[in-house]
């Protein structure tokens, strides 16, 4: 019989505080990033076009999840959002110095 993880392991027996929820969202983001890494490795490791397409689309859905979770995290913790914005501005400044165009939508 397969050794599947306990599906109830992540259950919290009470309502989380806002701070606990923020920490949980960070863990969720880490999990999504790990999934992106694994799916991308699988895409790179095969020449089967159908597998590349399906797994690539799943990988990209995980990227959207990261965006959703980051948006939620920014809404729940505006101070952390300010740190993210500061880091983004620093990189954009470096890009300008190097003559690199910002990605579309930025």
Tab-separated table of N, CA and C in Angstrom:
chain	number	residue	atom	x	y	z
A	1	UNK	N	0.852	-1.180	0.000
A	1	UNK	CA	0.000	0.000	0.000
A	1	UNK	C	0.900	1.248	0.000
A	2	UNK	N	0.568	2.258	-0.822
A	2	UNK	CA	1.398	3.470	-0.872
A	2	UNK	C	1.425	4.183	0.479
A	3	UNK	N	2.480	4.890	0.697
A	3	UNK	CA	2.634	5.640	1.936
A	3	UNK	C	2.298	7.113	1.676
A	4	UNK	N	0.986	7.416	1.600
A	4	UNK	CA	0.554	8.786	1.374
A	4	UNK	C	0.632	9.568	2.677
A	5	UNK	N	0.893	10.873	2.572
A	5	UNK	CA	0.925	11.678	3.801
A	5	UNK	C	-0.468	11.776	4.412
A	6	UNK	N	-0.501	12.057	5.683
A	6	UNK	CA	-1.756	12.233	6.403
A	6	UNK	C	-2.432	13.502	5.892
A	7	UNK	N	-3.633	13.404	5.293
A	7	UNK	CA	-4.280	14.596	4.739
A	7	UNK	C	-4.750	15.577	5.812
A	8	UNK	N	-4.775	15.141	7.057
A	8	UNK	CA	-5.236	16.003	8.135
A	8	UNK	C	-4.088	16.622	8.922
A	9	UNK	N	-2.858	16.321	8.505
A	9	UNK	CA	-1.687	16.811	9.228
A	9	UNK	C	-1.640	18.331	9.276
A	10	UNK	N	-2.069	18.989	8.195
A	10	UNK	CA	-2.022	20.445	8.141
A	10	UNK	C	-3.202	21.131	8.810
A	11	UNK	N	-4.165	20.335	9.291
A	11	UNK	CA	-5.327	20.934	9.951
A	11	UNK	C	-4.918	21.591	11.258
A	12	UNK	N	-5.515	22.723	11.512
A	12	UNK	CA	-5.286	23.440	12.764
A	12	UNK	C	-6.563	23.299	13.581
A	13	UNK	N	-6.453	22.803	14.816
A	13	UNK	CA	-7.658	22.499	15.601
A	13	UNK	C	-8.383	23.737	16.134
A	14	UNK	N	-7.961	24.910	15.694
A	14	UNK	CA	-8.593	26.153	16.140
A	14	UNK	C	-8.383	27.191	15.054
A	15	UNK	N	-9.024	28.305	15.184
A	15	UNK	CA	-8.803	29.399	14.240
A	15	UNK	C	-7.404	29.958	14.458
A	16	UNK	N	-6.713	30.231	13.368
A	16	UNK	CA	-5.363	30.795	13.462
A	16	UNK	C	-5.443	32.288	13.732
A	17	UNK	N	-4.442	32.779	14.414
A	17	UNK	CA	-4.317	34.223	14.559
A	17	UNK	C	-3.851	34.784	13.220
A	18	UNK	N	-3.938	36.068	13.063
A	18	UNK	CA	-3.471	36.699	11.821
A	18	UNK	C	-1.995	36.406	11.598
A	19	UNK	N	-1.198	36.471	12.646
A	19	UNK	CA	0.241	36.204	12.530
A	19	UNK	C	0.501	34.760	12.113
A	20	UNK	N	-0.268	33.815	12.657
A	20	UNK	CA	-0.123	32.413	12.265
A	20	UNK	C	-0.536	32.204	10.814
A	21	UNK	N	-1.581	32.894	10.394
A	21	UNK	CA	-2.027	32.786	9.007
A	21	UNK	C	-0.950	33.331	8.066
A	22	UNK	N	-0.328	34.440	8.435
A	22	UNK	CA	0.750	35.009	7.624
A	22	UNK	C	1.888	33.997	7.491
A	23	UNK	N	2.253	33.354	8.579
A	23	UNK	CA	3.307	32.335	8.526
A	23	UNK	C	2.874	31.161	7.649
A	24	UNK	N	1.618	30.748	7.767
A	24	UNK	CA	1.104	29.634	6.963
A	24	UNK	C	1.138	29.987	5.476
A	25	UNK	N	0.812	31.213	5.147
A	25	UNK	CA	0.843	31.646	3.741
A	25	UNK	C	2.277	31.615	3.222
A	26	UNK	N	3.244	31.998	4.041
A	26	UNK	CA	4.655	31.916	3.625
A	26	UNK	C	5.040	30.465	3.327
A	27	UNK	N	4.582	29.547	4.148
A	27	UNK	CA	4.852	28.123	3.919
A	27	UNK	C	4.165	27.676	2.630
A	28	UNK	N	2.930	28.155	2.401
A	28	UNK	CA	2.219	27.820	1.156
A	28	UNK	C	2.999	28.324	-0.055
A	29	UNK	N	3.548	29.526	0.024
A	29	UNK	CA	4.333	30.083	-1.076
A	29	UNK	C	5.561	29.215	-1.323
A	30	UNK	N	6.227	28.808	-0.248
A	30	UNK	CA	7.406	27.941	-0.396
A	30	UNK	C	7.023	26.632	-1.081
A	31	UNK	N	5.875	26.079	-0.721
A	31	UNK	CA	5.412	24.832	-1.343
A	31	UNK	C	5.119	25.016	-2.820
A	32	UNK	N	4.505	26.139	-3.178
A	32	UNK	CA	4.219	26.412	-4.586
A	32	UNK	C	5.526	26.578	-5.371
A	33	UNK	N	6.506	27.260	-4.785
A	33	UNK	CA	7.794	27.440	-5.466
A	33	UNK	C	8.498	26.099	-5.661
A	34	UNK	N	8.397	25.228	-4.671
A	34	UNK	CA	8.991	23.893	-4.807
A	34	UNK	C	8.297	23.114	-5.927
A	35	UNK	N	6.974	23.228	-5.999
A	35	UNK	CA	6.237	22.538	-7.059
A	35	UNK	C	6.645	23.073	-8.434
A	36	UNK	N	6.820	24.388	-8.555
A	36	UNK	CA	7.262	24.980	-9.823
A	36	UNK	C	8.605	24.393	-10.225
A	37	UNK	N	9.517	24.320	-9.277
A	37	UNK	CA	10.855	23.771	-9.537
A	37	UNK	C	10.757	22.328	-10.041
A	38	UNK	N	9.949	21.515	-9.364
A	38	UNK	CA	9.824	20.106	-9.744
A	38	UNK	C	9.163	19.941	-11.106
A	39	UNK	N	8.059	20.656	-11.340
A	39	UNK	CA	7.389	20.548	-12.636
A	39	UNK	C	8.313	21.004	-13.757
A	40	UNK	N	9.044	22.080	-13.532
A	40	UNK	CA	9.949	22.573	-14.561
A	40	UNK	C	11.056	21.557	-14.844
A	41	UNK	N	11.552	20.907	-13.806
A	41	UNK	CA	12.570	19.869	-13.997
A	41	UNK	C	12.014	18.733	-14.842
A	42	UNK	N	10.749	18.385	-14.620
A	42	UNK	CA	10.132	17.304	-15.390
A	42	UNK	C	9.951	17.712	-16.850
A	43	UNK	N	9.576	18.958	-17.085
A	43	UNK	CA	9.439	19.452	-18.462
A	43	UNK	C	10.790	19.367	-19.179
A	44	UNK	N	11.850	19.775	-18.482
A	44	UNK	CA	13.175	19.768	-19.091
A	44	UNK	C	13.718	18.354	-19.298
A	45	UNK	N	13.194	17.391	-18.546
A	45	UNK	CA	13.742	16.036	-18.568
A	45	UNK	C	13.052	15.110	-19.572
A	46	UNK	N	12.137	15.646	-20.375
A	46	UNK	CA	11.455	14.782	-21.347
A	46	UNK	C	11.392	15.458	-22.706
A	47	UNK	N	11.313	14.624	-23.723
A	47	UNK	CA	11.098	15.114	-25.080
A	47	UNK	C	9.687	14.781	-25.563
A	48	UNK	N	8.864	14.246	-24.689
A	48	UNK	CA	7.489	13.895	-25.042
A	48	UNK	C	6.655	15.177	-24.996
A	49	UNK	N	6.242	15.645	-26.158
A	49	UNK	CA	5.581	16.949	-26.269
A	49	UNK	C	4.306	17.054	-25.440
A	50	UNK	N	3.495	15.993	-25.419
A	50	UNK	CA	2.268	16.038	-24.624
A	50	UNK	C	2.595	16.233	-23.147
A	51	UNK	N	3.579	15.493	-22.649
A	51	UNK	CA	3.970	15.618	-21.238
A	51	UNK	C	4.498	17.029	-20.966
A	52	UNK	N	5.322	17.548	-21.872
A	52	UNK	CA	5.861	18.902	-21.704
A	52	UNK	C	4.726	19.928	-21.617
A	53	UNK	N	3.722	19.756	-22.496
A	53	UNK	CA	2.609	20.708	-22.529
A	53	UNK	C	1.776	20.636	-21.251
A	54	UNK	N	1.378	19.423	-20.873
A	54	UNK	CA	0.525	19.270	-19.687
A	54	UNK	C	1.264	19.715	-18.430
A	55	UNK	N	2.469	19.217	-18.236
A	55	UNK	CA	3.223	19.552	-17.024
A	55	UNK	C	3.585	21.037	-17.013
A	56	UNK	N	3.903	21.589	-18.185
A	56	UNK	CA	4.203	23.013	-18.267
A	56	UNK	C	3.014	23.874	-17.880
A	57	UNK	N	1.818	23.469	-18.297
A	57	UNK	CA	0.622	24.225	-17.921
A	57	UNK	C	0.365	24.131	-16.416
A	58	UNK	N	0.586	22.955	-15.845
A	58	UNK	CA	0.422	22.803	-14.394
A	58	UNK	C	1.432	23.691	-13.671
A	59	UNK	N	2.694	23.685	-14.144
A	59	UNK	CA	3.726	24.558	-13.562
A	59	UNK	C	3.275	26.018	-13.582
A	60	UNK	N	2.730	26.439	-14.704
A	60	UNK	CA	2.317	27.832	-14.829
A	60	UNK	C	1.143	28.165	-13.921
A	61	UNK	N	0.265	27.184	-13.666
A	61	UNK	CA	-0.821	27.393	-12.704
A	61	UNK	C	-0.242	27.624	-11.311
A	62	UNK	N	0.822	26.894	-10.973
A	62	UNK	CA	1.473	27.088	-9.669
A	62	UNK	C	2.041	28.499	-9.568
A	63	UNK	N	2.557	29.013	-10.674
A	63	UNK	CA	3.078	30.395	-10.684
A	63	UNK	C	1.954	31.381	-10.383
A	64	UNK	N	0.763	31.124	-10.951
A	64	UNK	CA	-0.381	31.991	-10.649
A	64	UNK	C	-0.743	31.893	-9.165
A	65	UNK	N	-0.635	30.700	-8.597
A	65	UNK	CA	-0.912	30.537	-7.163
A	65	UNK	C	0.050	31.385	-6.333
A	66	UNK	N	1.318	31.423	-6.734
A	66	UNK	CA	2.293	32.260	-6.014
A	66	UNK	C	1.836	33.713	-6.054
A	67	UNK	N	1.392	34.165	-7.223
A	67	UNK	CA	0.909	35.542	-7.337
A	67	UNK	C	-0.286	35.810	-6.439
A	68	UNK	N	-1.205	34.850	-6.389
A	68	UNK	CA	-2.384	35.007	-5.531
A	68	UNK	C	-1.988	35.061	-4.058
A	69	UNK	N	-1.110	34.150	-3.664
A	69	UNK	CA	-0.686	34.108	-2.265
A	69	UNK	C	0.123	35.342	-1.883
A	70	UNK	N	0.974	35.819	-2.802
A	70	UNK	CA	1.752	37.032	-2.518
A	70	UNK	C	0.833	38.240	-2.365
A	71	UNK	N	-0.196	38.306	-3.192
A	71	UNK	CA	-1.158	39.401	-3.084
A	71	UNK	C	-1.882	39.345	-1.749
A	72	UNK	N	-2.283	38.144	-1.337
A	72	UNK	CA	-2.931	37.970	-0.035
A	72	UNK	C	-1.972	38.349	1.086
A	73	UNK	N	-0.724	37.890	0.997
A	73	UNK	CA	0.269	38.220	2.027
A	73	UNK	C	0.466	39.727	2.115
A	74	UNK	N	0.561	40.391	0.976
A	74	UNK	CA	0.729	41.848	0.978
A	74	UNK	C	-0.456	42.553	1.623
A	75	UNK	N	-1.664	42.025	1.395
A	75	UNK	CA	-2.859	42.625	1.990
A	75	UNK	C	-2.893	42.416	3.504
A	76	UNK	N	-2.433	41.254	3.964
A	76	UNK	CA	-2.474	40.947	5.397
A	76	UNK	C	-1.344	41.607	6.167
A	77	UNK	N	-0.224	41.874	5.487
A	77	UNK	CA	0.951	42.429	6.171
A	77	UNK	C	1.526	43.575	5.345
A	78	UNK	N	0.940	44.765	5.450
A	78	UNK	CA	1.393	45.904	4.657
A	78	UNK	C	2.861	46.268	4.897
A	79	UNK	N	3.369	46.031	6.106
A	79	UNK	CA	4.778	46.323	6.380
A	79	UNK	C	5.681	45.420	5.537
A	80	UNK	N	5.325	44.145	5.447
A	80	UNK	CA	6.091	43.233	4.613
A	80	UNK	C	5.961	43.624	3.144
A	81	UNK	N	4.768	44.045	2.755
A	81	UNK	CA	4.550	44.489	1.377
A	81	UNK	C	5.470	45.665	1.048
A	82	UNK	N	5.684	46.553	2.017
A	82	UNK	CA	6.585	47.690	1.801
A	82	UNK	C	8.017	47.210	1.571
A	83	UNK	N	8.430	46.171	2.273
A	83	UNK	CA	9.774	45.611	2.055
A	83	UNK	C	9.892	45.019	0.650
A	84	UNK	N	8.853	44.308	0.212
A	84	UNK	CA	8.860	43.745	-1.139
A	84	UNK	C	8.940	44.858	-2.179
A	85	UNK	N	8.169	45.914	-1.959
A	85	UNK	CA	8.168	47.043	-2.901
A	85	UNK	C	9.532	47.716	-2.942
A	86	UNK	N	10.184	47.819	-1.791
A	86	UNK	CA	11.520	48.412	-1.726
A	86	UNK	C	12.519	47.577	-2.521
A	87	UNK	N	12.464	46.283	-2.356
A	87	UNK	CA	13.349	45.391	-3.096
A	87	UNK	C	13.094	45.470	-4.593
A	88	UNK	N	11.835	45.537	-4.968
A	88	UNK	CA	11.477	45.647	-6.385
A	88	UNK	C	12.035	46.943	-6.966
A	89	UNK	N	11.889	48.026	-6.221
A	89	UNK	CA	12.385	49.325	-6.695
A	89	UNK	C	13.901	49.302	-6.861
A	90	UNK	N	14.610	48.635	-5.958
A	90	UNK	CA	16.072	48.542	-6.055
A	90	UNK	C	16.488	47.824	-7.334
A	91	UNK	N	15.824	46.719	-7.647
A	91	UNK	CA	16.164	45.964	-8.853
A	91	UNK	C	15.800	46.773	-10.099
A	92	UNK	N	14.661	47.455	-10.072
A	92	UNK	CA	14.269	48.272	-11.215
A	92	UNK	C	15.292	49.388	-11.461
A	93	UNK	N	15.819	49.955	-10.387
A	93	UNK	CA	16.846	50.983	-10.511
A	93	UNK	C	18.110	50.402	-11.152
A	94	UNK	N	18.508	49.219	-10.732
A	94	UNK	CA	19.672	48.557	-11.323
A	94	UNK	C	19.434	48.260	-12.797
A	95	UNK	N	18.203	47.836	-13.122
A	95	UNK	CA	17.874	47.554	-14.516
A	95	UNK	C	17.996	48.816	-15.363
A	96	UNK	N	17.501	49.918	-14.832
A	96	UNK	CA	17.609	51.187	-15.558
A	96	UNK	C	19.067	51.563	-15.783
A	97	UNK	N	19.897	51.399	-14.753
A	97	UNK	CA	21.316	51.705	-14.873
A	97	UNK	C	21.983	50.856	-15.950
A	98	UNK	N	21.512	49.615	-16.113
A	98	UNK	CA	22.080	48.703	-17.096
A	98	UNK	C	21.385	48.775	-18.452
A	99	UNK	N	20.375	49.629	-18.547
A	99	UNK	CA	19.657	49.773	-19.810
A	99	UNK	C	18.768	48.587	-20.129
A	100	UNK	N	18.295	47.892	-19.100
A	100	UNK	CA	17.418	46.734	-19.287
A	100	UNK	C	15.977	47.189	-19.112
A	101	UNK	N	15.142	46.860	-20.076
A	101	UNK	CA	13.743	47.246	-20.010
A	101	UNK	C	13.011	46.437	-18.941
A	102	UNK	N	12.099	47.080	-18.257
A	102	UNK	CA	11.267	46.388	-17.258
A	102	UNK	C	10.314	45.440	-17.980
A	103	UNK	N	9.988	44.308	-17.354
A	103	UNK	CA	9.020	43.386	-17.962
A	103	UNK	C	7.691	44.101	-18.214
A	104	UNK	N	6.950	43.638	-19.227
A	104	UNK	CA	5.637	44.223	-19.511
A	104	UNK	C	4.740	44.107	-18.299
A	105	UNK	N	3.926	45.128	-18.095
A	105	UNK	CA	3.008	45.130	-16.962
A	105	UNK	C	3.614	45.680	-15.693
A	106	UNK	N	4.871	46.063	-15.750
A	106	UNK	CA	5.526	46.605	-14.559
A	106	UNK	C	5.448	48.113	-14.553
